[in-house]
GROMACS .gro file of C-alpha atoms in nm:
model
  479
    1MET     CA    1   0.000   0.000   0.000
    2SER     CA    2   0.139   0.341  -0.096
    3GLU     CA    3   0.202   0.627   0.148
    4ASP     CA    4  -0.078   0.832  -0.006
    5GLU     CA    5  -0.325   0.550   0.042
    6THR     CA    6  -0.214   0.511   0.403
    7LYS     CA    7  -0.284   0.877   0.476
    8GLU     CA    8  -0.634   0.849   0.335
    9ILE     CA    9  -0.739   0.575   0.577
   10GLU     CA   10  -0.971   0.694   0.848
   11PHE     CA   11  -0.949   0.465   1.147
   12SER     CA   12  -1.278   0.350   1.289
   13GLU     CA   13  -1.377   0.412   1.648
   14ASP     CA   14  -1.468   0.040   1.672
   15PRO     CA   15  -1.164  -0.130   1.834
   16ASP     CA   16  -1.222  -0.453   1.637
   17ILE     CA   17  -1.220  -0.269   1.305
   18GLN     CA   18  -0.921  -0.062   1.422
   19GLU     CA   19  -0.725  -0.383   1.480
   20LEU     CA   20  -0.812  -0.515   1.134
   21GLN     CA   21  -0.721  -0.183   0.972
   22SER     CA   22  -0.383  -0.181   1.147
   23CYS     CA   23  -0.308  -0.538   1.040
   24SER     CA   24  -0.405  -0.465   0.678
   25LEU     CA   25  -0.148  -0.184   0.673
   26ILE     CA   26   0.124  -0.416   0.801
   27PHE     CA   27   0.043  -0.728   0.597
   28ASP     CA   28  -0.019  -0.634   0.233
   29LYS     CA   29  -0.165  -0.977   0.144
   30LEU     CA   30  -0.426  -0.963   0.419
   31LYS     CA   31  -0.783  -0.955   0.291
   32VAL     CA   32  -1.035  -0.812   0.536
   33ASP     CA   33  -1.415  -0.798   0.548
   34TYR     CA   34  -1.485  -0.519   0.795
   35ASN     CA   35  -1.860  -0.579   0.797
   36ASN     CA   36  -1.826  -0.940   0.910
   37LEU     CA   37  -1.506  -0.884   1.111
   38ASP     CA   38  -1.316  -1.161   0.939
   39GLY     CA   39  -1.019  -1.195   0.710
   40SER     CA   40  -0.775  -1.429   0.537
   41ILE     CA   41  -0.409  -1.428   0.443
   42GLU     CA   42  -0.183  -1.643   0.224
   43LEU     CA   43   0.160  -1.726   0.369
   44PRO     CA   44   0.412  -1.876   0.123
   45LEU     CA   45   0.617  -2.175   0.240
   46GLN     CA   46   0.982  -2.096   0.174
   47ILE     CA   47   1.185  -2.416   0.134
   48ASP     CA   48   1.562  -2.413   0.085
   49GLU     CA   49   1.585  -2.740  -0.109
   50GLU     CA   50   1.355  -2.927  -0.344
   51LYS     CA   51   1.087  -3.140  -0.181
   52SER     CA   52   0.982  -3.483  -0.305
   53ILE     CA   53   0.610  -3.520  -0.369
   54ASN     CA   54   0.493  -3.883  -0.384
   55LEU     CA   55   0.159  -4.004  -0.513
   56ILE     CA   56   0.071  -4.319  -0.318
   57ALA     CA   57  -0.199  -4.584  -0.295
   58GLU     CA   58  -0.276  -4.811  -0.004
   59GLY     CA   59  -0.186  -5.176  -0.061
   60LYS     CA   60  -0.383  -5.478   0.059
   61ASP     CA   61  -0.148  -5.515   0.355
   62GLY     CA   62  -0.194  -5.150   0.455
   63SER     CA   63   0.144  -5.038   0.323
   64ASN     CA   64   0.184  -4.739   0.091
   65ILE     CA   65   0.251  -4.819  -0.274
   66PRO     CA   66   0.433  -4.540  -0.465
   67LEU     CA   67   0.266  -4.454  -0.797
   68ALA     CA   68   0.455  -4.142  -0.900
   69SER     CA   69   0.715  -3.903  -0.763
   70LYS     CA   70   0.829  -3.552  -0.847
   71LYS     CA   71   1.055  -3.291  -0.690
   72VAL     CA   72   0.928  -2.935  -0.656
   73THR     CA   73   1.080  -2.603  -0.555
   74PHE     CA   74   0.760  -2.420  -0.457
   75LEU     CA   75   0.477  -2.549  -0.240
   76PRO     CA   76   0.116  -2.432  -0.207
   77PRO     CA   77   0.085  -2.168   0.068
   78LEU     CA   78  -0.047  -2.183   0.420
   79TRP     CA   79  -0.391  -2.022   0.445
   80LEU     CA   80  -0.531  -1.859   0.759
   81HIS     CA   81  -0.897  -1.765   0.786
   82PHE     CA   82  -1.011  -1.588   1.102
   83HIS     CA   83  -1.327  -1.432   1.245
   84LEU     CA   84  -1.363  -1.203   1.546
   85LEU     CA   85  -1.634  -1.353   1.765
   86GLN     CA   86  -1.860  -1.167   2.006
   87GLY     CA   87  -1.674  -1.126   2.333
   88TYR     CA   88  -1.334  -1.101   2.162
   89PRO     CA   89  -1.076  -1.043   2.297
   90ASP     CA   90  -1.159  -1.058   2.669
   91GLU     CA   91  -1.389  -1.360   2.678
   92ASN     CA   92  -1.347  -1.546   2.348
   93PRO     CA   93  -1.053  -1.610   2.117
   94PRO     CA   94  -1.085  -1.538   1.744
   95SER     CA   95  -1.225  -1.821   1.534
   96LEU     CA   96  -0.931  -1.968   1.340
   97ASN     CA   97  -0.920  -2.201   1.043
   98LEU     CA   98  -0.579  -2.310   0.916
   99SER     CA   99  -0.536  -2.503   0.589
  100CYS     CA  100  -0.248  -2.623   0.371
  101SER     CA  101  -0.256  -2.900   0.108
  102VAL     CA  102   0.098  -3.022   0.192
  103MET     CA  103   0.069  -3.030   0.572
  104LYS     CA  104  -0.058  -3.329   0.765
  105GLN     CA  105  -0.384  -3.274   0.949
  106GLU     CA  106  -0.230  -3.350   1.288
  107LYS     CA  107   0.038  -3.084   1.225
  108ILE     CA  108  -0.229  -2.829   1.130
  109LYS     CA  109  -0.413  -2.907   1.454
  110GLU     CA  110  -0.088  -2.868   1.649
  111VAL     CA  111  -0.022  -2.524   1.497
  112GLU     CA  112  -0.382  -2.414   1.562
  113ASP     CA  113  -0.342  -2.507   1.929
  114LYS     CA  114  -0.031  -2.286   1.947
  115LEU     CA  115  -0.225  -1.997   1.793
  116PHE     CA  116  -0.503  -2.032   2.049
  117GLN     CA  117  -0.238  -2.045   2.320
  118ILE     CA  118  -0.121  -1.700   2.210
  119TRP     CA  119  -0.467  -1.567   2.296
  120ARG     CA  120  -0.479  -1.760   2.624
  121ASP     CA  121  -0.144  -1.610   2.725
  122TYR     CA  122  -0.251  -1.250   2.666
  123LYS     CA  123  -0.634  -1.236   2.650
  124ASP     CA  124  -0.580  -0.933   2.427
  125ARG     CA  125  -0.595  -0.841   2.060
  126VAL     CA  126  -0.376  -1.106   1.898
  127ILE     CA  127  -0.443  -1.103   1.521
  128PHE     CA  128  -0.109  -0.937   1.452
  129SER     CA  129   0.074  -1.181   1.681
  130ILE     CA  130  -0.099  -1.482   1.522
  131ILE     CA  131  -0.014  -1.377   1.165
  132ASP     CA  132   0.340  -1.281   1.264
  133TYR     CA  133   0.392  -1.623   1.429
  134LEU     CA  134   0.269  -1.804   1.117
  135ARG     CA  135   0.482  -1.588   0.888
  136GLU     CA  136   0.796  -1.663   1.089
  137SER     CA  137   0.711  -2.035   1.099
  138SER     CA  138   0.653  -2.049   0.721
  139GLN     CA  139   0.986  -1.877   0.655
  140SER     CA  140   1.232  -1.984   0.924
  141TYR     CA  141   1.084  -2.304   1.065
  142VAL     CA  142   0.914  -2.454   0.761
  143ASP     CA  143   1.096  -2.788   0.811
  144GLU     CA  144   0.908  -2.826   1.139
  145LEU     CA  145   0.577  -2.788   0.956
  146LEU     CA  146   0.644  -3.036   0.674
  147PRO     CA  147   0.748  -3.402   0.659
  148PRO     CA  148   1.077  -3.490   0.481
  149ILE     CA  149   0.877  -3.642   0.193
  150ILE     CA  150   0.524  -3.525   0.119
  151GLU     CA  151   0.288  -3.813   0.039
  152VAL     CA  152  -0.059  -3.765  -0.107
  153SER     CA  153  -0.314  -4.024  -0.215
  154ASP     CA  154  -0.542  -3.793  -0.415
  155ILE     CA  155  -0.440  -3.756  -0.783
  156ASP     CA  156  -0.605  -3.412  -0.807
  157GLN     CA  157  -0.415  -3.291  -0.502
  158TYR     CA  158  -0.091  -3.430  -0.647
  159ASN     CA  159  -0.148  -3.252  -0.980
  160HIS     CA  160  -0.243  -2.932  -0.797
  161ILE     CA  161   0.090  -2.929  -0.611
  162LEU     CA  162   0.286  -2.986  -0.933
  163ALA     CA  163   0.088  -2.719  -1.120
  164PHE     CA  164   0.148  -2.470  -0.839
  165ASP     CA  165   0.523  -2.533  -0.860
  166VAL     CA  166   0.524  -2.476  -1.238
  167HIS     CA  167   0.319  -2.155  -1.207
  168ALA     CA  168   0.539  -2.019  -0.925
  169LYS     CA  169   0.856  -2.087  -1.124
  170GLU     CA  170   0.708  -1.908  -1.426
  171GLU     CA  171   0.614  -1.605  -1.216
  172LEU     CA  172   0.963  -1.587  -1.067
  173PHE     CA  173   1.125  -1.630  -1.410
  174ASN     CA  174   0.908  -1.357  -1.564
  175THR     CA  175   1.025  -1.096  -1.311
  176GLN     CA  176   1.398  -1.171  -1.342
  177THR     CA  177   1.639  -1.025  -1.600
  178PHE     CA  178   1.844  -1.248  -1.831
  179THR     CA  179   2.107  -1.189  -2.098
  180CYS     CA  180   2.008  -1.356  -2.425
  181GLU     CA  181   2.288  -1.588  -2.540
  182ILE     CA  182   2.233  -1.488  -2.903
  183CYS     CA  183   2.195  -1.109  -2.906
  184GLN     CA  184   2.361  -1.053  -2.565
  185ILE     CA  185   2.089  -0.803  -2.464
  186GLY     CA  186   1.931  -0.809  -2.118
  187GLN     CA  187   1.561  -0.895  -2.122
  188LYS     CA  188   1.292  -0.963  -1.862
  189GLY     CA  189   1.203  -1.330  -1.830
  190ILE     CA  190   0.852  -1.270  -1.962
  191ASN     CA  191   1.017  -1.189  -2.297
  192CYS     CA  192   1.248  -1.491  -2.288
  193THR     CA  193   1.238  -1.870  -2.310
  194GLN     CA  194   1.434  -2.107  -2.089
  195PHE     CA  195   1.508  -2.465  -2.198
  196ASP     CA  196   1.419  -2.721  -1.932
  197GLU     CA  197   1.712  -2.964  -1.949
  198CYS     CA  198   2.002  -2.716  -1.969
  199SER     CA  199   1.841  -2.394  -1.830
  200HIS     CA  200   1.990  -2.181  -2.112
  201VAL     CA  201   1.792  -1.862  -2.176
  202PHE     CA  202   1.729  -1.680  -2.507
  203CYS     CA  203   1.502  -1.390  -2.587
  204ASN     CA  204   1.186  -1.477  -2.776
  205ASP     CA  205   1.270  -1.252  -3.072
  206CYS     CA  206   1.599  -1.434  -3.141
  207LEU     CA  207   1.445  -1.779  -3.099
  208LYS     CA  208   1.149  -1.691  -3.319
  209THR     CA  209   1.377  -1.577  -3.601
  210TYR     CA  210   1.608  -1.879  -3.567
  211PHE     CA  211   1.332  -2.140  -3.542
  212THR     CA  212   1.121  -1.985  -3.819
  213THR     CA  213   1.413  -1.982  -4.064
  214SER     CA  214   1.506  -2.341  -3.977
  215ILE     CA  215   1.152  -2.474  -4.024
  216VAL     CA  216   1.092  -2.285  -4.350
  217GLN     CA  217   1.417  -2.427  -4.489
  218GLY     CA  218   1.327  -2.776  -4.367
  219GLU     CA  219   1.619  -2.794  -4.123
  220VAL     CA  220   1.411  -2.924  -3.831
  221ASP     CA  221   1.718  -3.079  -3.665
  222LYS     CA  222   1.802  -2.726  -3.548
  223ILE     CA  223   1.489  -2.699  -3.333
  224HIS     CA  224   1.651  -2.742  -2.992
  225CYS     CA  225   1.855  -2.529  -2.754
  226PRO     CA  226   2.089  -2.337  -2.989
  227GLU     CA  227   2.368  -2.299  -2.730
  228TYR     CA  228   2.698  -2.442  -2.864
  229SER     CA  229   2.744  -2.725  -2.616
  230CYS     CA  230   2.378  -2.830  -2.643
  231THR     CA  231   2.402  -2.833  -3.023
  232LYS     CA  232   2.717  -3.044  -3.002
  233ASN     CA  233   2.552  -3.289  -2.760
  234TYR     CA  234   2.242  -3.310  -2.982
  235ILE     CA  235   2.449  -3.399  -3.290
  236THR     CA  236   2.654  -3.656  -3.094
  237ALA     CA  237   2.341  -3.822  -2.957
  238ARG     CA  238   2.183  -3.833  -3.302
  239ASP     CA  239   2.498  -3.986  -3.454
  240GLU     CA  240   2.491  -4.254  -3.185
  241LEU     CA  241   2.130  -4.336  -3.268
  242MET     CA  242   2.229  -4.392  -3.629
  243LYS     CA  243   2.440  -4.687  -3.515
  244LEU     CA  244   2.264  -5.022  -3.488
  245GLU     CA  245   2.483  -5.109  -3.189
  246THR     CA  246   2.315  -4.833  -2.987
  247TRP     CA  247   1.980  -5.007  -3.031
  248THR     CA  248   2.103  -5.357  -2.957
  249LEU     CA  249   2.296  -5.259  -2.643
  250LYS     CA  250   2.017  -5.054  -2.486
  251ASP     CA  251   1.841  -5.212  -2.188
  252GLU     CA  252   1.508  -5.052  -2.277
  253GLY     CA  253   1.286  -5.202  -2.545
  254VAL     CA  254   1.284  -5.090  -2.908
  255LYS     CA  255   0.930  -4.958  -2.875
  256ASP     CA  256   1.031  -4.735  -2.581
  257MET     CA  257   1.323  -4.599  -2.780
  258VAL     CA  258   1.097  -4.524  -3.076
  259ILE     CA  259   0.848  -4.342  -2.850
  260LYS     CA  260   1.128  -4.125  -2.709
  261LEU     CA  261   1.257  -4.048  -3.058
  262LEU     CA  262   0.914  -3.921  -3.161
  263ILE     CA  263   0.902  -3.667  -2.875
  264PRO     CA  264   1.022  -3.326  -3.009
  265PRO     CA  265   1.319  -3.172  -2.821
  266VAL     CA  266   1.121  -2.852  -2.761
  267ALA     CA  267   0.783  -2.883  -2.590
  268ALA     CA  268   0.476  -2.762  -2.779
  269SER     CA  269   0.396  -2.520  -2.494
  270LYS     CA  270   0.722  -2.334  -2.562
  271LEU     CA  271   0.675  -2.335  -2.939
  272LYS     CA  272   0.329  -2.178  -2.901
  273LYS     CA  273   0.495  -1.870  -2.747
  274LEU     CA  274   0.722  -1.834  -3.050
  275LEU     CA  275   0.560  -1.968  -3.366
  276SER     CA  276   0.234  -1.964  -3.556
  277PRO     CA  277   0.014  -2.278  -3.556
  278GLU     CA  278   0.099  -2.333  -3.924
  279LEU     CA  279   0.475  -2.332  -3.856
  280ILE     CA  280   0.434  -2.563  -3.556
  281GLN     CA  281   0.235  -2.809  -3.766
  282ARG     CA  282   0.498  -2.799  -4.041
  283TYR     CA  283   0.769  -2.863  -3.784
  284LEU     CA  284   0.588  -3.156  -3.624
  285THR     CA  285   0.519  -3.313  -3.965
  286LEU     CA  286   0.880  -3.278  -4.083
  287PHE     CA  287   1.020  -3.390  -3.748
  288LYS     CA  288   0.807  -3.706  -3.741
  289LYS     CA  289   0.892  -3.784  -4.104
  290GLY     CA  290   1.265  -3.740  -4.039
  291GLN     CA  291   1.258  -3.959  -3.729
  292TYR     CA  292   1.073  -4.236  -3.911
  293GLU     CA  293   1.320  -4.221  -4.199
  294MET     CA  294   1.605  -4.268  -3.956
  295ILE     CA  295   1.430  -4.560  -3.783
  296GLY     CA  296   1.342  -4.711  -4.121
  297LYS     CA  297   1.708  -4.718  -4.227
  298LEU     CA  298   1.803  -4.911  -3.915
  299LEU     CA  299   1.496  -5.131  -3.869
  300PRO     CA  300   1.320  -5.144  -4.207
  301ASN     CA  301   1.096  -5.438  -4.117
  302ARG     CA  302   0.963  -5.264  -3.809
  303LEU     CA  303   0.789  -4.978  -3.991
  304VAL     CA  304   0.496  -4.988  -4.233
  305LYS     CA  305   0.307  -4.700  -4.392
  306CYS     CA  306  -0.071  -4.702  -4.367
  307PRO     CA  307  -0.207  -4.799  -4.713
  308ARG     CA  308  -0.532  -4.605  -4.676
  309ILE     CA  309  -0.547  -4.316  -4.923
  310GLY     CA  310  -0.518  -3.983  -4.746
  311CYS     CA  311  -0.351  -4.128  -4.435
  312ASP     CA  312   0.026  -4.078  -4.410
  313GLU     CA  313   0.072  -4.250  -4.074
  314VAL     CA  314   0.380  -4.469  -4.027
  315ILE     CA  315   0.321  -4.759  -3.788
  316PHE     CA  316   0.574  -4.932  -3.566
  317ARG     CA  317   0.534  -5.311  -3.561
  318GLU     CA  318   0.606  -5.467  -3.222
  319ASP     CA  319   0.559  -5.827  -3.336
  320LEU     CA  320   0.716  -5.903  -3.673
  321ASN     CA  321   0.529  -6.234  -3.692
  322GLU     CA  322   0.190  -6.065  -3.661
  323LYS     CA  323   0.032  -5.985  -3.998
  324LEU     CA  324  -0.246  -5.771  -3.849
  325VAL     CA  325  -0.154  -5.402  -3.838
  326MET     CA  326  -0.382  -5.136  -3.685
  327CYS     CA  327  -0.326  -4.775  -3.785
  328PRO     CA  328  -0.345  -4.560  -3.469
  329LYS     CA  329  -0.447  -4.253  -3.669
  330CYS     CA  330  -0.732  -4.371  -3.894
  331LYS     CA  331  -0.797  -4.708  -3.718
  332TYR     CA  332  -0.764  -4.899  -4.045
  333ALA     CA  333  -0.682  -5.267  -3.989
  334PHE     CA  334  -0.484  -5.423  -4.272
  335CYS     CA  335  -0.263  -5.720  -4.359
  336ASN     CA  336   0.107  -5.640  -4.352
  337ASP     CA  337   0.175  -5.881  -4.641
  338CYS     CA  338  -0.074  -5.765  -4.903
  339ARG     CA  339  -0.150  -5.418  -4.748
  340LYS     CA  340  -0.522  -5.474  -4.798
  341SER     CA  341  -0.805  -5.490  -4.546
  342TYR     CA  342  -0.725  -5.752  -4.287
  343HIS     CA  343  -0.838  -6.105  -4.364
  344ALA     CA  344  -0.825  -6.438  -4.184
  345ARG     CA  345  -0.479  -6.575  -4.107
  346PHE     CA  346  -0.534  -6.887  -4.319
  347LYS     CA  347  -0.635  -6.691  -4.631
  348PRO     CA  348  -0.340  -6.672  -4.875
  349CYS     CA  349  -0.242  -6.336  -5.024
  350VAL     CA  350   0.029  -6.184  -5.243
  351LYS     CA  351   0.300  -6.018  -5.038
  352VAL     CA  352   0.374  -5.660  -5.145
  353GLY     CA  353   0.741  -5.627  -5.232
  354GLY     CA  354   0.780  -5.997  -5.156
  355ASP     CA  355   0.851  -6.293  -5.383
  356ASP     CA  356   0.687  -6.128  -5.686
  357GLU     CA  357   0.941  -5.842  -5.666
  358LYS     CA  358   1.236  -6.063  -5.580
  359TYR     CA  359   1.524  -6.053  -5.828
  360GLY     CA  360   1.372  -5.746  -5.991
  361GLY     CA  361   1.057  -5.937  -6.087
  362ILE     CA  362   1.252  -6.165  -6.326
  363PRO     CA  363   1.125  -6.527  -6.316
  364ILE     CA  364   1.368  -6.783  -6.177
  365ASP     CA  365   1.334  -6.994  -6.495
  366ASP     CA  366   1.475  -6.707  -6.701
  367LEU     CA  367   1.759  -6.656  -6.452
  368GLU     CA  368   1.858  -7.023  -6.465
  369ALA     CA  369   1.837  -7.036  -6.845
  370TYR     CA  370   2.023  -6.710  -6.913
  371ASN     CA  371   2.378  -6.837  -6.841
  372HIS     CA  372   2.320  -7.146  -7.053
  373MET     CA  373   2.227  -6.941  -7.360
  374ALA     CA  374   2.493  -6.888  -7.623
  375GLN     CA  375   2.650  -6.544  -7.640
  376GLY     CA  376   2.470  -6.336  -7.904
  377SER     CA  377   2.185  -6.587  -7.933
  378HIS     CA  378   1.837  -6.466  -8.019
  379GLU     CA  379   1.698  -6.593  -7.684
  380LYS     CA  380   1.960  -6.397  -7.488
  381LYS     CA  381   1.894  -6.082  -7.689
  382ILE     CA  382   1.522  -6.115  -7.611
  383LEU     CA  383   1.586  -6.136  -7.233
  384ASN     CA  384   1.831  -5.843  -7.250
  385ALA     CA  385   1.574  -5.634  -7.429
  386LYS     CA  386   1.297  -5.740  -7.190
  387TYR     CA  387   1.474  -5.684  -6.856
  388GLY     CA  388   1.795  -5.496  -6.936
  389ARG     CA  389   2.136  -5.666  -6.935
  390ASN     CA  390   2.268  -5.504  -6.614
  391LYS     CA  391   1.949  -5.576  -6.427
  392ILE     CA  392   1.938  -5.942  -6.525
  393LEU     CA  393   2.309  -5.992  -6.439
  394LYS     CA  394   2.251  -5.837  -6.095
  395ALA     CA  395   1.946  -6.058  -6.041
  396ILE     CA  396   2.149  -6.368  -6.136
  397ASP     CA  397   2.415  -6.278  -5.876
  398GLU     CA  398   2.147  -6.238  -5.606
  399TYR     CA  399   1.983  -6.566  -5.704
  400GLN     CA  400   2.311  -6.757  -5.696
  401MET     CA  401   2.400  -6.607  -5.357
  402ASP     CA  402   2.061  -6.716  -5.221
  403LYS     CA  403   2.115  -7.070  -5.352
  404LEU     CA  404   2.461  -7.080  -5.197
  405PHE     CA  405   2.321  -6.961  -4.866
  406GLU     CA  406   2.049  -7.225  -4.870
  407GLN     CA  407   2.313  -7.491  -4.931
  408MET     CA  408   2.519  -7.361  -4.638
  409LEU     CA  409   2.213  -7.373  -4.415
  410ARG     CA  410   2.141  -7.732  -4.515
  411SER     CA  411   2.504  -7.832  -4.462
  412GLY     CA  412   2.481  -7.748  -4.090
  413THR     CA  413   2.723  -7.454  -4.079
  414ASP     CA  414   2.706  -7.179  -3.813
  415LEU     CA  415   2.461  -6.976  -4.023
  416LYS     CA  416   2.092  -6.928  -3.961
  417GLU     CA  417   1.818  -6.707  -4.103
  418CYS     CA  418   1.645  -6.472  -3.858
  419PRO     CA  419   1.277  -6.578  -3.827
  420GLY     CA  420   1.180  -6.213  -3.788
  421CYS     CA  421   1.340  -6.035  -4.083
  422GLY     CA  422   1.527  -6.306  -4.276
  423ALA     CA  423   1.873  -6.160  -4.206
  424VAL     CA  424   2.164  -6.404  -4.219
  425ILE     CA  425   2.307  -6.468  -3.872
  426GLU     CA  426   2.646  -6.627  -3.815
  427LYS     CA  427   2.744  -6.762  -3.473
  428PHE     CA  428   3.112  -6.753  -3.382
  429GLU     CA  429   3.080  -6.850  -3.016
  430GLY     CA  430   2.842  -6.851  -2.723
  431CYS     CA  431   2.515  -7.024  -2.645
  432ASN     CA  432   2.216  -7.090  -2.871
  433LYS     CA  433   2.005  -6.797  -2.743
  434MET     CA  434   2.040  -6.536  -3.021
  435LYS     CA  435   1.922  -6.179  -3.081
  436CYS     CA  436   1.907  -6.043  -3.435
  437SER     CA  437   2.106  -5.720  -3.476
  438GLU     CA  438   1.872  -5.606  -3.754
  439CYS     CA  439   1.525  -5.642  -3.600
  440LEU     CA  440   1.614  -5.743  -3.241
  441THR     CA  441   1.412  -6.066  -3.269
  442CYS     CA  442   1.517  -6.335  -3.018
  443PHE     CA  443   1.542  -6.693  -3.149
  444CYS     CA  444   1.701  -7.031  -3.091
  445PHE     CA  445   2.009  -7.093  -3.308
  446ASN     CA  446   1.967  -7.467  -3.266
  447CYS     CA  447   1.615  -7.506  -3.411
  448GLY     CA  448   1.561  -7.159  -3.564
  449THR     CA  449   1.231  -7.081  -3.387
  450GLN     CA  450   1.151  -6.738  -3.245
  451THR     CA  451   1.157  -6.712  -2.864
  452ASP     CA  452   1.096  -6.446  -2.603
  453ASN     CA  453   1.386  -6.267  -2.434
  454SER     CA  454   1.434  -6.541  -2.172
  455TYR     CA  455   1.580  -6.889  -2.139
  456ASN     CA  456   1.244  -7.069  -2.104
  457HIS     CA  457   1.295  -7.235  -2.443
  458PHE     CA  458   1.595  -7.423  -2.301
  459THR     CA  459   1.462  -7.492  -1.950
  460ASP     CA  460   1.112  -7.618  -2.037
  461PRO     CA  461   1.109  -8.003  -2.051
  462ARG     CA  462   0.842  -7.981  -2.324
  463SER     CA  463   1.072  -7.782  -2.554
  464PRO     CA  464   1.258  -7.964  -2.836
  465CYS     CA  465   1.573  -7.777  -2.724
  466TYR     CA  466   1.545  -7.866  -2.355
  467LYS     CA  467   1.896  -7.855  -2.200
  468LEU     CA  468   2.047  -7.763  -2.539
  469LEU     CA  469   2.143  -7.404  -2.452
  470PHE     CA  470   2.512  -7.481  -2.502
  471PHE     CA  471   2.470  -7.756  -2.761
  472GLY     CA  472   2.735  -7.732  -3.033
  473MET     CA  473   2.978  -7.517  -2.836
  474PRO     CA  474   3.343  -7.635  -2.852
  475GLY     CA  475   3.429  -7.848  -2.550
  476ILE     CA  476   3.071  -7.915  -2.446
  477GLU     CA  477   3.058  -8.252  -2.623
  478ASP     CA  478   3.367  -8.366  -2.436
  479GLU     CA  479   3.215  -8.301  -2.091
   0.00000   0.00000   0.00000
């Protein structure tokens, strides 16, 4: 309250109203209803370190089961509501109601008892003393009010606490001054954007220009924190993802990695402050397309484009042996082999890009006959004219390599074909539990059947490979 406003206040002759007027001058957040002789005040909880907020559920045995956890910097405030009763302050204390969503009820009751004790000690006007006690407690002794870890069982209460923390951080950020790392000009936080992971700050004007140019030119890989070290880390991480070894060595599943890859580096809420809806949509479309292209180069059998006209969705296949594919965008169910509406499993169909397209679509009979035809013969000239000489020679090489591979498989060498994608797998050493480096399918090298990512295939007495985990390894036969 300004000095001019203070001078304009005319104090009432009613001592109750006088007390409320005095307190409202001291505590600027105090809201007073002079007609009803009551008021309320919000007292922020000032914590020095982040607090863990746990969402819990009660188990069957009465124990708490953690469902989610988050650390916050700001907590919802302590609220005091009071009312001056008839007979205050000589005969009756003020009516007090204390509330806080992060304090336990027994602690709230304990603090209320201390507030009433202030009145019992003085039997005088105590509103100032009560508010002052709470303000000091919420600032200097907040650890005594709160448990080390705050646990809540209500999902709405949990979300409210998290939302309050986000809002408080935004308000604090908006009032601070930052130097943009691009233009090197100081700006208020409300005119800037801070990236969550690295905390680098840039003014909105610089980011808008940089992001807009990048999206218009199709360079969507630049939509991330533009600080030098962050750009370097982004490129390094992307280069690592282009290596198949990164996928095979990861503990998390392929599907989880794909989901993470499809999450843009900059949240949509930040982009909305900088770009038009049209630019954001262009960015999301190009980003998703680029990510799928990268995944498709590494795991080509895992991705399939929805065949429905007008739908450009690319679908990730979890089970390579499952022909049924459901488009998450248009809900079209189709067969992965023929790319037509899904049919019964036993119904035969023509595989798109399958055997009909193998060897460039040249029939095997023509491939086998070509090398036996005399050079310059009419029959050979016909095939050269029909398919093209280079194409038919390339197809013959592929066909002969396939025949050689089939012979090697039949001869019992350390080569097997992956049941998921058909890639050729060679075993140099180790047990018979294999994982394809192309599609990450697990299978048994002994019998060639697909398995799950466990050893059940070798420990189940009903399995044809029971106790054959190490069958064929050097030295095992001698034991």
